[in-house]
Short mmCIF file of C-alpha atoms in Angstrom, two decimals:
data_model
loop_
_atom_site.label_atom_id
_atom_site.label_comp_id
_atom_site.label_asym_id
_atom_site.label_seq_id
_atom_site.Cartn_x
_atom_site.Cartn_y
_atom_site.Cartn_z
CA MET C 228 17.65 23.43 -20.04
CA ASN C 229 17.18 23.19 -16.69
CA LEU C 230 19.03 19.84 -15.31
CA ASP C 231 18.29 20.46 -11.86
CA ARG C 232 14.70 17.69 -10.64
CA ALA C 233 15.04 18.52 -7.02
CA PRO C 234 12.61 20.94 -7.13
CA ALA C 235 10.00 18.73 -9.11
CA ARG C 236 10.91 15.90 -6.43
CA ALA C 237 9.96 18.31 -3.17
CA GLU C 238 7.24 19.68 -4.68
CA ALA C 239 5.96 15.67 -5.44
CA LYS C 240 6.95 15.00 -2.58
CA ARG C 241 4.82 17.19 -1.07
CA ASN C 242 1.84 16.07 -3.17
CA HIS C 243 2.20 12.18 -2.31
CA PRO C 244 -0.36 11.17 -0.88
CA ALA C 245 1.59 9.59 2.17
CA SER C 246 2.64 13.16 3.25
CA SER C 247 -0.73 13.55 4.55
CA TRP C 248 -1.43 10.48 6.20
CA ARG C 249 -1.76 10.67 9.85
CA PRO C 250 -1.07 7.89 12.12
CA GLU C 251 -4.69 6.93 14.21
CA ARG C 252 -2.69 5.70 17.95
CA ASP C 253 -6.32 4.82 19.77
CA ARG C 254 -7.30 2.47 16.85
CA PHE C 255 -4.15 0.71 15.95
CA ARG C 256 -3.22 0.13 19.88
CA ARG C 257 -7.04 -1.23 20.42
CA ARG C 258 -5.83 -3.61 17.24
CA VAL C 259 -2.93 -4.31 18.48
CA GLY C 260 -4.93 -5.63 22.44
CA GLU C 261 -7.37 -7.81 20.15
CA ARG C 262 -4.26 -9.52 18.17
CA LEU C 263 -2.21 -10.13 22.19
CA CYS C 264 -6.35 -11.14 23.25
CA ASP C 265 -6.76 -13.60 20.67
CA GLU C 266 -3.02 -15.15 21.72
CA GLY C 267 -4.03 -15.57 24.89
CA CYS C 268 -2.66 -12.13 26.73
CA GLU C 269 -4.57 -11.77 29.96
CA TRP C 270 -4.18 -8.18 29.76
CA PRO C 271 -4.07 -6.91 26.80
CA ASP C 272 -5.02 -3.83 26.78
CA LEU C 273 -2.26 -2.81 28.96
CA VAL C 274 0.20 -4.64 27.75
CA ALA C 275 -0.57 -2.79 24.50
CA ALA C 276 -0.62 0.10 26.38
CA VAL C 277 3.19 -0.76 27.37
CA LEU C 278 4.45 -1.44 24.54
CA GLU C 279 3.27 1.61 22.45
CA LEU C 280 4.80 3.33 25.54
CA ARG C 281 7.80 1.28 24.51
CA ALA C 282 7.46 2.41 21.03
CA GLY C 283 7.11 5.98 21.51
CA LEU C 284 9.87 7.09 23.69
CA ARG C 285 12.52 4.47 21.69
CA LEU C 286 13.97 2.45 24.32
CA ASP C 287 13.92 -1.47 24.63
CA GLN C 288 12.97 -3.77 27.56
CA ALA C 289 16.52 -2.75 29.78
CA GLY C 290 15.33 0.55 29.06
CA LEU C 291 11.73 0.92 29.92
CA ALA C 292 12.72 -0.98 33.31
CA VAL C 293 15.85 1.57 34.22
CA LEU C 294 12.96 4.53 33.50
CA LEU C 295 10.39 2.05 35.73
CA HIS C 296 13.03 1.29 38.93
CA VAL C 297 12.43 -2.87 37.77
CA ASP C 298 14.54 -5.34 36.45
CA ALA C 299 14.73 -5.97 32.90
CA ALA C 300 12.96 -9.39 32.96
CA VAL C 301 9.49 -7.65 34.83
CA ILE C 302 9.22 -6.44 31.58
CA LYS C 303 9.92 -9.21 30.09
CA LYS C 304 7.27 -11.08 31.44
CA LEU C 305 4.97 -8.31 31.55
CA GLU C 306 4.76 -7.73 27.64
CA ALA C 307 4.61 -11.74 27.66
CA GLY C 308 1.56 -11.68 29.55
CA ARG C 309 2.77 -13.79 32.24
CA LEU C 310 3.46 -11.02 34.68
CA ALA C 311 0.12 -9.69 36.93
CA PRO C 312 0.32 -5.62 36.48
CA GLY C 313 0.04 -4.84 39.67
CA ALA C 314 3.60 -4.79 40.91
CA VAL C 315 4.58 -1.87 37.89
CA LEU C 316 1.05 0.04 37.89
CA PRO C 317 2.61 2.20 40.37
CA ALA C 318 5.40 2.45 38.55
CA LEU C 319 3.65 3.38 35.30
CA VAL C 320 0.92 5.85 37.14
CA GLY C 321 4.08 7.79 38.08
CA LEU C 322 5.97 7.47 34.30
CA ARG C 323 2.66 8.41 32.63
CA PRO C 324 0.00 10.00 35.23
CA GLU C 325 -2.37 11.10 32.58
CA ILE C 326 -3.30 7.50 31.22
CA ASP C 327 -5.68 5.32 33.12
CA TRP C 328 -3.97 2.39 33.47
CA ALA C 329 -5.48 0.76 36.40
CA ALA C 330 -8.65 -0.06 33.59
CA LEU C 331 -6.14 -0.95 31.43
CA ALA C 332 -4.89 -3.38 33.30
CA ALA C 333 -8.12 -5.06 34.34
CA PRO C 334 -7.93 -8.36 33.04
CA HIS C 335 -9.93 -9.27 29.82
CA ARG C 336 -12.88 -11.29 30.69
CA VAL I 149 12.51 5.68 1.82
CA GLU I 150 16.34 6.35 1.90
CA GLY I 151 19.42 7.94 4.28
CA GLU I 152 18.32 7.63 7.96
CA ARG I 153 14.64 6.53 7.34
CA PHE I 154 15.82 3.42 5.57
CA ASP I 155 18.49 2.88 8.47
CA GLN I 156 15.26 3.27 11.06
CA LEU I 157 13.01 0.92 8.51
CA VAL I 158 15.93 -1.37 9.46
CA GLU I 159 15.89 -1.32 12.45
CA VAL I 160 12.29 -1.33 12.94
CA MET I 161 11.86 -4.38 10.59
CA ASP I 162 14.97 -6.17 12.30
CA ALA I 163 13.48 -5.89 15.52
CA MET I 164 9.99 -7.12 14.63
CA ALA I 165 12.30 -10.89 13.17
CA ALA I 166 13.49 -10.75 16.99
CA GLY I 167 10.13 -10.10 18.24
CA ASP I 168 10.02 -7.05 19.42
CA GLY I 169 6.04 -6.34 20.26
CA ALA I 170 6.83 -2.31 20.36
CA ALA I 171 8.12 -2.19 16.62
CA VAL I 172 5.08 -2.71 15.41
CA PHE I 173 3.70 0.61 16.59
CA VAL I 174 6.81 2.43 14.88
CA LEU I 175 6.73 1.31 11.71
CA TYR I 176 2.84 2.04 12.11
CA ASN I 177 3.49 5.62 13.36
CA GLU I 178 6.45 6.29 10.97
CA PHE I 179 6.34 4.19 8.07
CA GLY I 180 1.99 4.35 8.00
CA GLY I 181 1.78 6.68 5.12
CA VAL I 182 4.54 4.95 2.57
CA ILE I 183 2.09 1.48 3.20
CA GLY I 184 -0.96 3.13 2.32
CA ALA I 185 -0.14 4.54 -0.47
CA ALA I 186 1.53 1.19 -1.38
CA LEU I 187 -2.22 -0.22 -0.60
CA ARG I 188 -3.36 2.94 -2.51
CA ARG I 189 -1.85 0.95 -5.70
CA GLU I 190 -2.74 -2.45 -4.95
CA LEU I 191 -6.65 -1.42 -4.84
CA ARG I 192 -6.44 0.60 -7.95
CA ALA I 193 -4.87 -2.88 -9.69
CA VAL I 194 -8.45 -4.41 -9.06
CA GLY I 195 -9.82 -1.58 -9.80
CA VAL I 196 -10.54 0.50 -6.79
CA ASP I 197 -9.72 4.35 -7.53
CA SER I 198 -11.11 5.96 -4.38
CA VAL I 199 -11.55 4.12 -0.87
CA ARG I 200 -12.70 5.64 2.34
CA SER I 201 -9.83 7.51 4.93
CA ASP I 202 -11.27 5.42 7.84
CA GLU I 203 -11.51 1.77 5.40
CA LEU I 204 -7.66 2.68 4.33
CA GLY I 205 -7.09 3.41 7.93
CA GLU I 206 -7.68 -0.56 8.82
CA LEU I 207 -5.95 -1.63 5.93
CA VAL I 208 -2.52 0.11 6.82
CA MET I 209 -2.99 -1.42 10.41
CA ASP I 210 -3.57 -4.87 8.90
CA ALA I 211 -0.41 -4.56 6.42
CA CYS I 212 1.49 -3.81 9.70
CA PHE I 213 0.91 -6.56 11.21
CA GLU I 214 1.05 -8.79 7.93
CA LEU I 215 4.76 -6.50 8.15
CA ASN I 216 4.65 -7.45 11.48
CA ASP I 217 4.04 -11.54 10.89
CA CYS I 218 6.43 -12.23 7.84
CA ALA I 219 9.47 -9.39 9.14
CA GLY I 220 12.38 -12.23 9.96
CA ALA I 221 12.24 -12.93 6.01
CA TRP I 222 12.78 -9.61 4.31
CA ARG I 223 16.34 -8.90 4.21
CA ALA I 224 17.47 -5.41 3.99
CA GLY I 225 19.88 -5.73 1.35
CA GLY I 226 17.89 -7.54 -1.39
CA GLY I 227 17.07 -4.17 -3.23
CA ALA I 228 13.04 -3.58 -2.04
CA LEU I 229 11.30 -2.04 0.95
CA PRO I 230 9.41 -3.96 2.99
CA TRP I 231 6.31 -3.10 1.43
CA THR I 232 7.22 -3.60 -2.13
CA TRP I 233 8.79 -7.31 -1.28
CA ALA I 234 5.39 -8.26 0.39
CA ALA I 235 3.21 -6.78 -2.39
CA ARG I 236 1.47 -9.91 -2.66
CA ARG I 237 0.83 -9.99 0.97
CA LEU I 238 -0.49 -6.74 0.24
CA ARG I 239 -2.62 -7.74 -1.90
CA ASN I 240 -4.20 -10.37 0.46
CA VAL I 241 -4.68 -7.36 2.78
CA VAL I 242 -6.55 -5.55 0.19
CA THR I 243 -8.72 -9.09 -1.45
CA ARG I 244 -9.54 -9.88 1.94
CA HIS I 245 -10.95 -6.50 2.60
CA LEU I 246 -12.78 -6.04 -0.89
CA GLY I 247 -14.05 -9.12 -0.65
CA VAL I 248 -15.40 -10.22 -4.53
CA TYR I 249 -14.97 -7.24 -6.25
CA ALA I 250 -15.80 -7.34 -10.02
CA ASP I 251 -16.48 -3.94 -12.05
CA SER I 252 -19.83 -4.01 -14.26
CA LEU I 253 -20.25 -5.69 -17.36
CA ASP I 254 -19.72 -3.13 -20.50
CA ASP I 255 -21.17 -4.09 -23.58
CA ASP I 256 -18.28 -6.16 -25.07
CA HIS I 257 -17.80 -8.24 -21.74
CA GLY I 258 -21.40 -7.91 -21.55
CA ALA I 259 -21.63 -9.82 -25.79
CA ASP I 260 -18.63 -12.02 -24.38
CA LEU I 261 -20.67 -13.20 -21.53
CA ARG I 262 -24.10 -14.09 -24.01
CA ALA I 263 -22.41 -15.87 -25.80
CA VAL I 264 -20.63 -18.18 -23.39
CA GLU I 265 -24.63 -18.60 -22.02
CA SER I 266 -25.44 -19.21 -25.79
CA GLY I 267 -22.66 -21.71 -26.67
CA THR I 268 -21.55 -19.72 -29.66
CA PRO I 269 -18.24 -18.30 -29.92
CA ALA I 270 -18.17 -14.58 -28.99
CA THR I 271 -17.91 -12.54 -31.65
CA SER I 272 -16.52 -9.17 -29.81
CA GLY I 273 -13.34 -11.07 -28.01
CA ALA I 274 -10.61 -9.94 -30.55
CA PRO I 275 -7.88 -11.43 -29.59
CA GLU I 276 -5.62 -9.37 -27.45
CA PRO I 277 -3.35 -7.13 -29.67
CA GLU I 278 -0.13 -7.18 -31.23
CA GLU I 279 0.73 -4.12 -28.95
CA VAL I 280 0.10 -5.61 -25.76
CA GLU I 281 2.66 -7.91 -26.89
CA VAL I 282 5.29 -6.14 -28.26
CA LEU I 283 5.23 -3.43 -24.78
CA ARG I 284 5.19 -7.20 -23.03
CA ALA I 285 8.76 -8.27 -24.99
CA LEU I 286 10.34 -4.97 -25.02
CA ALA I 287 9.25 -4.90 -21.23
CA ILE I 288 12.23 -7.17 -20.76
CA ILE I 289 15.41 -5.33 -22.62
CA ASP I 290 13.93 -1.65 -21.77
CA ASP I 291 13.17 -0.72 -18.35
CA GLU I 292 10.99 2.63 -19.66
CA CYS I 293 9.15 0.00 -21.04
CA ALA I 294 8.62 -2.07 -17.99
CA LEU I 295 7.81 1.10 -15.95
CA LEU I 296 5.22 1.53 -18.40
CA ARG I 297 4.06 -1.53 -18.38
CA GLN I 298 4.00 -1.47 -14.72
CA ALA I 299 2.01 1.78 -14.54
CA LEU I 300 -0.26 0.56 -17.17
CA ALA I 301 -1.35 -3.25 -14.99
CA VAL I 302 -2.17 -0.14 -12.09
CA VAL I 303 -4.14 1.96 -13.81
CA ALA I 304 -6.30 0.74 -16.67
CA THR I 305 -7.94 -2.28 -17.17
CA GLU I 306 -6.53 -4.70 -20.42
CA ARG I 307 -8.96 -3.01 -22.90
CA ASP I 308 -8.01 0.54 -22.00
CA ARG I 309 -4.06 -0.56 -22.34
CA ALA I 310 -5.09 -2.06 -25.24
CA LEU I 311 -6.87 1.07 -26.36
CA LEU I 312 -3.94 3.91 -25.60
CA LEU I 313 -1.05 1.45 -27.73
CA GLU I 314 -3.21 0.83 -30.93
CA LEU I 315 -4.27 4.30 -30.90
CA LYS I 316 -0.60 5.70 -30.22
CA VAL I 317 0.63 3.03 -32.61
CA GLN I 318 -1.85 4.53 -34.62
CA ALA I 319 -0.88 8.02 -34.89
CA GLY I 320 2.57 7.37 -35.06
CA LEU I 321 1.96 5.53 -38.29
CA GLY I 322 0.73 9.37 -40.16
CA ASP I 323 -3.09 8.04 -39.71
CA PRO I 324 -4.50 10.76 -39.37
CA SER I 325 -8.04 9.60 -37.55
CA PRO I 326 -6.36 7.30 -35.07
CA ALA I 327 -9.25 6.85 -32.78
CA LEU I 328 -11.69 6.14 -35.83
CA THR I 329 -9.58 3.12 -36.72
CA VAL I 330 -8.80 1.86 -33.88
CA ALA I 331 -12.54 1.94 -32.95
CA ASN I 332 -13.73 0.36 -35.96
CA ARG I 333 -11.22 -2.88 -35.13
CA ASN I 334 -12.76 -2.52 -31.43
CA ALA I 335 -16.42 -2.15 -32.70
CA MET I 336 -16.54 0.46 -30.65
CA ARG I 337 -17.11 4.37 -31.20
CA PRO I 338 -14.57 6.91 -31.77
CA ASP I 339 -15.69 9.17 -29.03
CA ALA I 340 -15.16 6.36 -26.70
CA VAL I 341 -11.34 5.04 -27.51
CA ARG I 342 -10.71 8.87 -27.28
CA GLN I 343 -12.05 8.83 -23.74
CA ALA I 344 -10.88 5.62 -22.81
CA VAL I 345 -7.20 7.13 -23.81
CA LYS I 346 -7.50 10.26 -21.92
CA ARG I 347 -8.84 8.21 -19.25
CA THR I 348 -5.45 6.15 -18.65
CA LEU I 349 -3.23 9.21 -20.00
CA ASP I 350 -4.50 10.85 -17.17
CA ARG I 351 -4.38 8.43 -14.79
CA LEU I 352 -0.67 7.76 -15.83
CA ARG I 353 0.08 11.00 -15.31
CA HIS I 354 -1.49 11.84 -11.95
CA LEU I 355 0.50 8.57 -11.04
CA ALA I 356 4.15 10.19 -12.38
CA ARG I 357 3.06 13.08 -10.62
CA THR I 358 2.44 11.03 -7.11
CA ASP I 359 4.20 7.98 -6.93
CA GLU I 360 7.52 8.52 -6.58
CA HIS I 361 8.57 5.08 -8.35
CA PHE I 362 6.79 6.39 -10.92
CA ALA I 363 7.89 9.30 -11.34
CA GLY I 364 9.86 8.53 -14.57
CA LEU I 365 6.60 8.39 -16.83
CA SER I 366 6.55 12.06 -16.79
CA CYS I 367 10.04 11.85 -19.11
CA LEU I 368 7.92 9.26 -21.91
CA ALA I 369 6.87 10.44 -25.33
CA ILE I 370 3.56 8.16 -24.82
CA LEU I 371 2.41 11.08 -21.89
CA ARG I 372 2.70 13.95 -24.08
#
């Protein structure tokens, strides 16, 4: 009798519904933006995009601040929705030019 | 979720507990698949066997937000993964999404309803079968029985659980026509009993194949 169950386990993992799942990043970022908006954030789309950027880079606020050449307190305020994004927009554009940061930075009406 | 993945999960949960808004993105991107599998279990438990991928996608997002909101109360050393620990919250996510959900009435339930409406005692509502009670008692002291009972709760209605257990007990007792005996006892046709039992066994086997938590079911004699 073969007691090695590793191949069976590997096959079960391959067939598991979770293995075919793919994140819908844009949709999730919009959902986070909606939550931020409900919480009163003035720039929800921008903050959601910054949070997503930081998550993707696996950085804490201090690490992102270093990357953007700003003070960590700036990132903290930005993510809390307490900082007009104008000051950090050029740095964000420099880091990820493919993202339309200016459009994201439009205040919520 | 083992080893490094578990360490990453603990890190994410700790970050969410500390209020790091970026952590929920990591939870969603890295663990959305297993959270989706947990949600499918919850959906099956309330009788929904299939769900559109876009609906499941929304549910996964809702579940991530729920886990984010309760992350501070989860303990890594508690022995349960966050989505298992927060199963009741996930069930709430599912029920909020579904609204009021109900199976269509079959003949037995219809008879019960008519009896209630007419004020007469129900004739089809048999008392809870003994086999279900036996399994419930055994589940307290035996892990395999507990796993089987948990799996039955996920894949089968109360009636189908009882039918499977009754039929297996009759077969084990040497009854040459167990489906006929169970059918007579439950005022059903034998082929309806066989069909219900087959459906439950198929779902149990599928669960054993596709959900690591229930993999141990495949060793049980009841599934052979």
